[in-house]
Tab-separated table of C-alpha atoms in Angstrom:
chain	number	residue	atom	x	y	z
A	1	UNK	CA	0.000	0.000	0.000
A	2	UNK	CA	1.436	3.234	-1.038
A	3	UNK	CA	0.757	7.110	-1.456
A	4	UNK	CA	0.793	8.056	-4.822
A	5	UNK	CA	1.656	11.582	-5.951
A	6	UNK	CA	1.799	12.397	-9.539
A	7	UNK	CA	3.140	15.247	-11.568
A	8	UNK	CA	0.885	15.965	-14.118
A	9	UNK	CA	3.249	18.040	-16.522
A	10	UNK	CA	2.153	21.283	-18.287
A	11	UNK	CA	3.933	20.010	-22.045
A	12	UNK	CA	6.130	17.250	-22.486
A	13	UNK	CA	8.915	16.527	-20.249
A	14	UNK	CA	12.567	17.284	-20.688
A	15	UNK	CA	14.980	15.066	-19.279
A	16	UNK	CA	17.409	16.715	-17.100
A	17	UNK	CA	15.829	20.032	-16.675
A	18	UNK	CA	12.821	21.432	-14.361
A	19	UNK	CA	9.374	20.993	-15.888
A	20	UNK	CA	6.407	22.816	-14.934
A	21	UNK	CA	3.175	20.073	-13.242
A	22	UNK	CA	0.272	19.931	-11.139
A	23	UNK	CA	0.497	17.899	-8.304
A	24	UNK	CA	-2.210	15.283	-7.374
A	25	UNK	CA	-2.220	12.882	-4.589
A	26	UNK	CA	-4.189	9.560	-4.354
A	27	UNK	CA	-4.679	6.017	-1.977
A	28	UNK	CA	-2.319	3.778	-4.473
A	29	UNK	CA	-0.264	0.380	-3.901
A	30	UNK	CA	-1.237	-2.059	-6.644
A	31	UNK	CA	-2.839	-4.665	-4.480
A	32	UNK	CA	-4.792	-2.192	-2.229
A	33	UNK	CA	-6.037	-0.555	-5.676
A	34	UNK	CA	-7.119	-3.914	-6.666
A	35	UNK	CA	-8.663	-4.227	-3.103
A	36	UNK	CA	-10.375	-1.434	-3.845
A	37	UNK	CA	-11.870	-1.197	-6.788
A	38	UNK	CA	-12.863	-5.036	-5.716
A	39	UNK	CA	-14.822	-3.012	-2.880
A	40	UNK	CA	-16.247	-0.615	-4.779
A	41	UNK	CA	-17.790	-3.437	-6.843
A	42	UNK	CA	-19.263	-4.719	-3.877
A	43	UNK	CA	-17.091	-7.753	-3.607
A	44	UNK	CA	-16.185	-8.642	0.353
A	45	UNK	CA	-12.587	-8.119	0.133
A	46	UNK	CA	-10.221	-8.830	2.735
A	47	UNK	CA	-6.387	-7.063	2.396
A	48	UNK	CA	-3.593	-8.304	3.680
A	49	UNK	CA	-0.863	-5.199	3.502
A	50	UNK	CA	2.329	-3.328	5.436
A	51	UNK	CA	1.239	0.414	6.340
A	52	UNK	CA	3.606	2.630	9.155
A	53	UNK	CA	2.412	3.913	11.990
A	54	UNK	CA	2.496	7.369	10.179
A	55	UNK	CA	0.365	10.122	8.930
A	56	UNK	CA	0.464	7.908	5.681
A	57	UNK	CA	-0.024	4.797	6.824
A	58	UNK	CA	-2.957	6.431	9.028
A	59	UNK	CA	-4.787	8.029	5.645
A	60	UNK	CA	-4.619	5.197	3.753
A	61	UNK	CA	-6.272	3.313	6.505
A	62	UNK	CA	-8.691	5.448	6.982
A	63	UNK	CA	-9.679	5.505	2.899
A	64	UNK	CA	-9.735	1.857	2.124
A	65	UNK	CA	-11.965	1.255	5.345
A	66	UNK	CA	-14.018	3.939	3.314
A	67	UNK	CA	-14.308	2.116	0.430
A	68	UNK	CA	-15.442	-1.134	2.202
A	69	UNK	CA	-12.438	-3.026	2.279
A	70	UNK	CA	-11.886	-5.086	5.524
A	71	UNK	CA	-8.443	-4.867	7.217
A	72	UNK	CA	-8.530	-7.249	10.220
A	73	UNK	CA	-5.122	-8.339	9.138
A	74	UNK	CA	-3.088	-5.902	8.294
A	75	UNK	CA	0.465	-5.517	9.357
A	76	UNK	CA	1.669	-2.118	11.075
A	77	UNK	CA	5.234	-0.896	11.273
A	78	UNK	CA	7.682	1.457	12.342
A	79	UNK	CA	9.014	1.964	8.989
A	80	UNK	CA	7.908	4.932	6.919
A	81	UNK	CA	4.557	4.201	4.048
A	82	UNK	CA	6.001	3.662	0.862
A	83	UNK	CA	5.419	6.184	-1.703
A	84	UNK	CA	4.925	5.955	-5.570
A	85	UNK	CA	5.520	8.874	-7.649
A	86	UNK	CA	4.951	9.435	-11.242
A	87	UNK	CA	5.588	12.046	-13.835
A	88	UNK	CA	2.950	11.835	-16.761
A	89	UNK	CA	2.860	13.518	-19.841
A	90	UNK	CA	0.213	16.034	-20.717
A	91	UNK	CA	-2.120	13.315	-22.401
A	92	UNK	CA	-2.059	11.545	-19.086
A	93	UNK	CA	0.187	8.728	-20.369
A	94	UNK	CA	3.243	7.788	-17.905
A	95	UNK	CA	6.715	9.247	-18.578
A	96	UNK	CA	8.612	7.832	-15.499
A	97	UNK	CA	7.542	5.953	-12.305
A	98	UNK	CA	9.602	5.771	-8.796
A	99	UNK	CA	8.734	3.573	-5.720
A	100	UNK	CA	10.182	4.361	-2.262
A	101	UNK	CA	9.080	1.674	-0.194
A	102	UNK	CA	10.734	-0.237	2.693
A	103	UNK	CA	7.350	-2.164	3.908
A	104	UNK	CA	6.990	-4.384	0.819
A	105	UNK	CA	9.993	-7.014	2.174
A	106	UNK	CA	8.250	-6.806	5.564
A	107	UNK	CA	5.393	-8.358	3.841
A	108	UNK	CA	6.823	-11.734	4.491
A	109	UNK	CA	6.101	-15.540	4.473
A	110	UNK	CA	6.714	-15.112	8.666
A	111	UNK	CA	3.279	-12.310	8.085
A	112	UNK	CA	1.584	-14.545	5.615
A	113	UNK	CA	1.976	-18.005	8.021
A	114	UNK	CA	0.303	-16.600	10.787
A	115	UNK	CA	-2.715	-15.504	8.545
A	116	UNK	CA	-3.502	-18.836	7.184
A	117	UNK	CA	-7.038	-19.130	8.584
A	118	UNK	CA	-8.237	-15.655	6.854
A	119	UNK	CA	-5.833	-17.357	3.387
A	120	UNK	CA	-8.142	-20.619	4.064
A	121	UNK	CA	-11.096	-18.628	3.581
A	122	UNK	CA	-11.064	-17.070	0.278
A	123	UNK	CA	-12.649	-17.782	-3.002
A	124	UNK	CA	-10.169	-16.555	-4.831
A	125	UNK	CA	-6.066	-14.722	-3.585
A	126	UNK	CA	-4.780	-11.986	-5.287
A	127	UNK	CA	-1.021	-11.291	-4.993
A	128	UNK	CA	1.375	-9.152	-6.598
A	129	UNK	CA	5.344	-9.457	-7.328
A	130	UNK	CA	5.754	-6.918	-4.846
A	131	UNK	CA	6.481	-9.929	-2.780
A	132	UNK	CA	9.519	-11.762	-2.690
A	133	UNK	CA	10.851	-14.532	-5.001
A	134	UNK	CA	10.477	-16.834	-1.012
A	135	UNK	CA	7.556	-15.744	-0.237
A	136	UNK	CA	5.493	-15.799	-3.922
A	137	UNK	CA	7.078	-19.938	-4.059
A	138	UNK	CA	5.350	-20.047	-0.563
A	139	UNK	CA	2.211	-18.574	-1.665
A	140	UNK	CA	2.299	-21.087	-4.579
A	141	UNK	CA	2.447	-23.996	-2.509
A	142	UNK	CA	-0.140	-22.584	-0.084
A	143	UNK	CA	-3.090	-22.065	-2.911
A	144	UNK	CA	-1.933	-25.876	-4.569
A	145	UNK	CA	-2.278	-27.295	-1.149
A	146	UNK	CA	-5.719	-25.880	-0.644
A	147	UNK	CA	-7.299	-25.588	-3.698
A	148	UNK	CA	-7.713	-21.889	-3.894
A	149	UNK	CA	-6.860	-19.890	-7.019
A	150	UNK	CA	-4.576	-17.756	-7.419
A	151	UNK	CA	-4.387	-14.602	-9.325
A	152	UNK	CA	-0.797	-12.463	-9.771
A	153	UNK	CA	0.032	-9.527	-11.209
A	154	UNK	CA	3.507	-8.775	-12.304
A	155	UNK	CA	3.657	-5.186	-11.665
A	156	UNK	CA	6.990	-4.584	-13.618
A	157	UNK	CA	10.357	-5.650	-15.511
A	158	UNK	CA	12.374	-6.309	-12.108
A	159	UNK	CA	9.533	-7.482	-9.846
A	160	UNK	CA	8.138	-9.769	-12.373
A	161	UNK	CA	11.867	-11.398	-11.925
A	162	UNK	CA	10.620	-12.808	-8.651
A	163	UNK	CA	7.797	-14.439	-10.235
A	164	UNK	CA	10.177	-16.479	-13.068
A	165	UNK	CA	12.088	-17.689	-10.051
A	166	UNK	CA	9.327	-18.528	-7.743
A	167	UNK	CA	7.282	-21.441	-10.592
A	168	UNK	CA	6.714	-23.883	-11.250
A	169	UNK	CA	3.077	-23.430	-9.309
A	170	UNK	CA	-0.499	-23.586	-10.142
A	171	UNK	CA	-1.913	-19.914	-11.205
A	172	UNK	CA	-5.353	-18.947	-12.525
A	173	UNK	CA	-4.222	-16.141	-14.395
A	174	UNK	CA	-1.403	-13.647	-14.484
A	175	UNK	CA	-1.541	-10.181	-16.334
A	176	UNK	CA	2.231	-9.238	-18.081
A	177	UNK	CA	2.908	-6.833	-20.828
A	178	UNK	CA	5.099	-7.730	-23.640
A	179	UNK	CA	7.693	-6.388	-21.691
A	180	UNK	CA	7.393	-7.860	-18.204
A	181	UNK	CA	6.451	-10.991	-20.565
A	182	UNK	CA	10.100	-10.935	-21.674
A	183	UNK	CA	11.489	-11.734	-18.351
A	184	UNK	CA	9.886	-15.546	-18.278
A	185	UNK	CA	11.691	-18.736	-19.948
A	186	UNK	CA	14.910	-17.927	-18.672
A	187	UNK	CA	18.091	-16.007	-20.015
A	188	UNK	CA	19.247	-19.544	-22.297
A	189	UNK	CA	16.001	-18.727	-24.090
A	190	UNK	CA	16.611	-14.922	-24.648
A	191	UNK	CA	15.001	-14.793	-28.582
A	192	UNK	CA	11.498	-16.515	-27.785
A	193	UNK	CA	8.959	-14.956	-28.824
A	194	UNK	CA	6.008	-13.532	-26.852
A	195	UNK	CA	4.418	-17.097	-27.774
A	196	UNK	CA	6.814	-18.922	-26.701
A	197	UNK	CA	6.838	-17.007	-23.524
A	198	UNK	CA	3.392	-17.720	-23.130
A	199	UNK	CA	3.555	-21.715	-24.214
A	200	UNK	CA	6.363	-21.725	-21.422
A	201	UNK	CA	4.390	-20.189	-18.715
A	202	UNK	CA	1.401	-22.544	-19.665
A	203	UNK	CA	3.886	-25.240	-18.913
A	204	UNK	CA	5.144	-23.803	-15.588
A	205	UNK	CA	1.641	-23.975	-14.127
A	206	UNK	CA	-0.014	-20.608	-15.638
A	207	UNK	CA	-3.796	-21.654	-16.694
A	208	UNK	CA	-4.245	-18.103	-18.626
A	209	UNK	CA	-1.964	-15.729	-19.648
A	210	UNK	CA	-3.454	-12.264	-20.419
A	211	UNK	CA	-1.092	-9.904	-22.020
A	212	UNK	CA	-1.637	-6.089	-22.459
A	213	UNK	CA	-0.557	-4.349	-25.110
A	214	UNK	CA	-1.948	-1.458	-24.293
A	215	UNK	CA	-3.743	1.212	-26.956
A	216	UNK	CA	-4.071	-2.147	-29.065
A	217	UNK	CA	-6.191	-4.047	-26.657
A	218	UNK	CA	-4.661	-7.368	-24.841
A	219	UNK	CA	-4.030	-11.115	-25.609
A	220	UNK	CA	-5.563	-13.799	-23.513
A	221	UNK	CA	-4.045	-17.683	-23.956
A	222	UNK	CA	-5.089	-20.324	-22.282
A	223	UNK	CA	-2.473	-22.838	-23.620
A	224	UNK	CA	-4.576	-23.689	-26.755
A	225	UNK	CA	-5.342	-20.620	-28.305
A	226	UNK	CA	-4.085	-17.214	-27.946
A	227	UNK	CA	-7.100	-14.709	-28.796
A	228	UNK	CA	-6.571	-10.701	-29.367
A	229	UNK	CA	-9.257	-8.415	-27.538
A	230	UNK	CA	-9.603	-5.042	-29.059
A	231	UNK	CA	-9.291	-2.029	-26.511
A	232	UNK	CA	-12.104	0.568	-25.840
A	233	UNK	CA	-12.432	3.979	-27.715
A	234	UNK	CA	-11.555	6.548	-24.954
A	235	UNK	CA	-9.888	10.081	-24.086
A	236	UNK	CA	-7.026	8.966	-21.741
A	237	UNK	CA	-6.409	11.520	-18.956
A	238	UNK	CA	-4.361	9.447	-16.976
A	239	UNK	CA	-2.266	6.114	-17.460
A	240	UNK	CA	-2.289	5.279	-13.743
A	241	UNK	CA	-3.323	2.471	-12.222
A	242	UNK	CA	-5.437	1.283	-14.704
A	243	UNK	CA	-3.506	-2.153	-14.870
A	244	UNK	CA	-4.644	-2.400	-11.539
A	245	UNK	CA	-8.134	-1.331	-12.180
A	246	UNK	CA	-8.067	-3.910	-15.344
A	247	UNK	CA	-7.345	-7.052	-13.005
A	248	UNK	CA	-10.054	-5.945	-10.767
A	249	UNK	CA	-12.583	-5.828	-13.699
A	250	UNK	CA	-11.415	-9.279	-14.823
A	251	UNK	CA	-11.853	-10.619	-11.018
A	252	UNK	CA	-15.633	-9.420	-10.499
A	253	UNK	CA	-16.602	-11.255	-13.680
A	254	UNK	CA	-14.799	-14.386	-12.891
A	255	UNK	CA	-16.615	-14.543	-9.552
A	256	UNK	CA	-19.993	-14.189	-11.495
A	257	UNK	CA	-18.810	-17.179	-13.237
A	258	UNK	CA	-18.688	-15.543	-16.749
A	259	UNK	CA	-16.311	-17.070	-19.648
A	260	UNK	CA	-12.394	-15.998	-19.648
A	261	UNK	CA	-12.850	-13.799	-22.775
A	262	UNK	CA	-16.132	-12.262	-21.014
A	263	UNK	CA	-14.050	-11.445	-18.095
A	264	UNK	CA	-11.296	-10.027	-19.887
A	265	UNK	CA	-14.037	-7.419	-21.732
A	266	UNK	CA	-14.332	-6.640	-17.956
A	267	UNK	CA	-11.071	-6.066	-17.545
A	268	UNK	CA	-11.066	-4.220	-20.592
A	269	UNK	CA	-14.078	-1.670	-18.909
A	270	UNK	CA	-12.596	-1.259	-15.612
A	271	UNK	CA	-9.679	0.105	-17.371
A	272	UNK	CA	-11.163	2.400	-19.147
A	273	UNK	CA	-12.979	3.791	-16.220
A	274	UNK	CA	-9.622	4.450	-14.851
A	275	UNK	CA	-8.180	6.128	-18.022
A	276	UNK	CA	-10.828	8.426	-18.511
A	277	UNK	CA	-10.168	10.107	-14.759
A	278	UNK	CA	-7.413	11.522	-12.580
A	279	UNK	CA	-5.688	9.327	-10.615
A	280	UNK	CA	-5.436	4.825	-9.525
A	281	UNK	CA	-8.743	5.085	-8.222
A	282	UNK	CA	-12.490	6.019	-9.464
A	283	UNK	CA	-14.868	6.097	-6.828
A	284	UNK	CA	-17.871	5.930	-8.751
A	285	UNK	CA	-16.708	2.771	-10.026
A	286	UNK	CA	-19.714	0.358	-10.243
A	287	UNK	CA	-20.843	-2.964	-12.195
A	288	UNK	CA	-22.900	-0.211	-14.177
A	289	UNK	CA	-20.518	1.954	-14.692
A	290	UNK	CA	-18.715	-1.199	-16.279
A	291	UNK	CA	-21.370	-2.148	-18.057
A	292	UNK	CA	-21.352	1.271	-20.175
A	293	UNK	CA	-17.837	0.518	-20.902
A	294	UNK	CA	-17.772	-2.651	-22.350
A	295	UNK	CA	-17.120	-3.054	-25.799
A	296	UNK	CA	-19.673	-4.917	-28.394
């Protein structure tokens, strides 16, 4: 869980210069987005996260309770709230990201082990490569050992990293972009292509592989075809979070039991909620809302 400030820059930004923004400042941390957004779609959702005992910590607290998510098990620390800042251009897509965050490693297979009764008790876990390599091969074992699904998003290049070295391990679906994609099937296999990236993930455990690819829609395999899903129409006003937002989407419909491709049209909605206002989060977000977005 993390604060989110974003720079929302005047004209295009110069590298190695001072460029004029407007500074916003939002709930973020891609699982608590997820959490949220989960919430917001009147899902009971349950998060498991590492906050300080800070002013930052004590906001973001305070917001997701607001949004309905339950936090019975959370973990508070000394440590400082990570922060997540981002400079985006002026059509609101992302020119650089930064994370400051010391709370993520605390988030441990030590904290997760004395949660197991609340893990026992979901439908369906949600993780992100925000944990460690240890603790994501953990996690794996955990869900195979009791039948729960599992859900993982990659979040970038280097934490996606932890995820190649955590499988093999049952997952329902994971959510990559051609470039995180790149990191899977090891360095020996450094010209695969995206489908053969995908075939080897399939064999590591993966049961779908959905791949963004952005303005052009996504790609969703489930190791015997590979269909391409067109994205929506929209005026993007800002890039962030709607990854996050898009896995949410794709979560709601699976728990209303709807097809793969169905869910990823979800996905596909929730994300362009997200793109079409300021900031990770839309608090209007609904299954109407969703609804209006989804493509024909």
């Amino acid at each position: 869980s993390l604060v989110d400030l974003t720079f929302h820059c005047k004209a295009n930004p110069i590298q190695h210069t001072s460029n004029p923004a407007r500074l916003s400042r939002s709930p973020g941390g891609v699982m608590r987005n997820i959490a949220h957004h989960l919430a917001l779609l009147n899902c009971s959702v349950e998060l498991i996260t590492v906050v300080g005992k800070d002013p930052d910590g004590e906001w973001l607290e305070q917001v997701s309770k607001q949004a309905g998510i339950q936090l019975n098990h959370i973990h508070r620390t000394d440590t400082a709230t990570g922060t997540y800042a981002s400079v985006v251009n002026p059509d609101g897509d992302l020119f650089v990201g930064v994370v400051a965050s010391d709370t993520e490693d605390l988030l441990n297979i030590e904290i997760l082990a004395k949660r197991i009764p609340v893990l026992k008790q979901a439908r369906i876990l949600i993780a992100d490569c925000n944990l460690s390599a240890e603790t994501l091969r953990w996690l794996l074992s955990f869900c195979e050992t009791e039948s729960i699904p599992l859900i993982i998003e990659t979040v970038s290049v280097p934490k996606a990293i932890r995820l190649d070295k955590a499988l093999p391990g049952k997952v329902l679906m994971m959510k990559p972009n051609k470039e995180e994609l790149e990191v899977f099937g090891g360095e020996s296999n450094a010209y695969y292509s995206s489908e053969e990236r995908i075939t080897w993930l399939h064999s590591k455990g993966v049961k779908y592989v959905w791949m963004s690819a952005f303005e052009e829609g996504s790609i969703l395999s489930d190791g015997n075809k590979q269909v391409q899903i067109p994205a929506s129409k929209i005026n993007v006003r800002d890039s962030t979070g709607a990854g996050d937002a898009a896995i949410a989407g794709w979560v709601w419909a699976y728990l209303q039991q709807l097809p793969p491709l169905i869910c990823v049209q979800y996905g596909h909605a929730a994300a362009a909620a997200i793109l079409e206002s300021e900031g990770a989060i839309r608090n209007d977000l609904s299954v109407l809302l969703l609804k209006k977005y989804l493509v024909p």
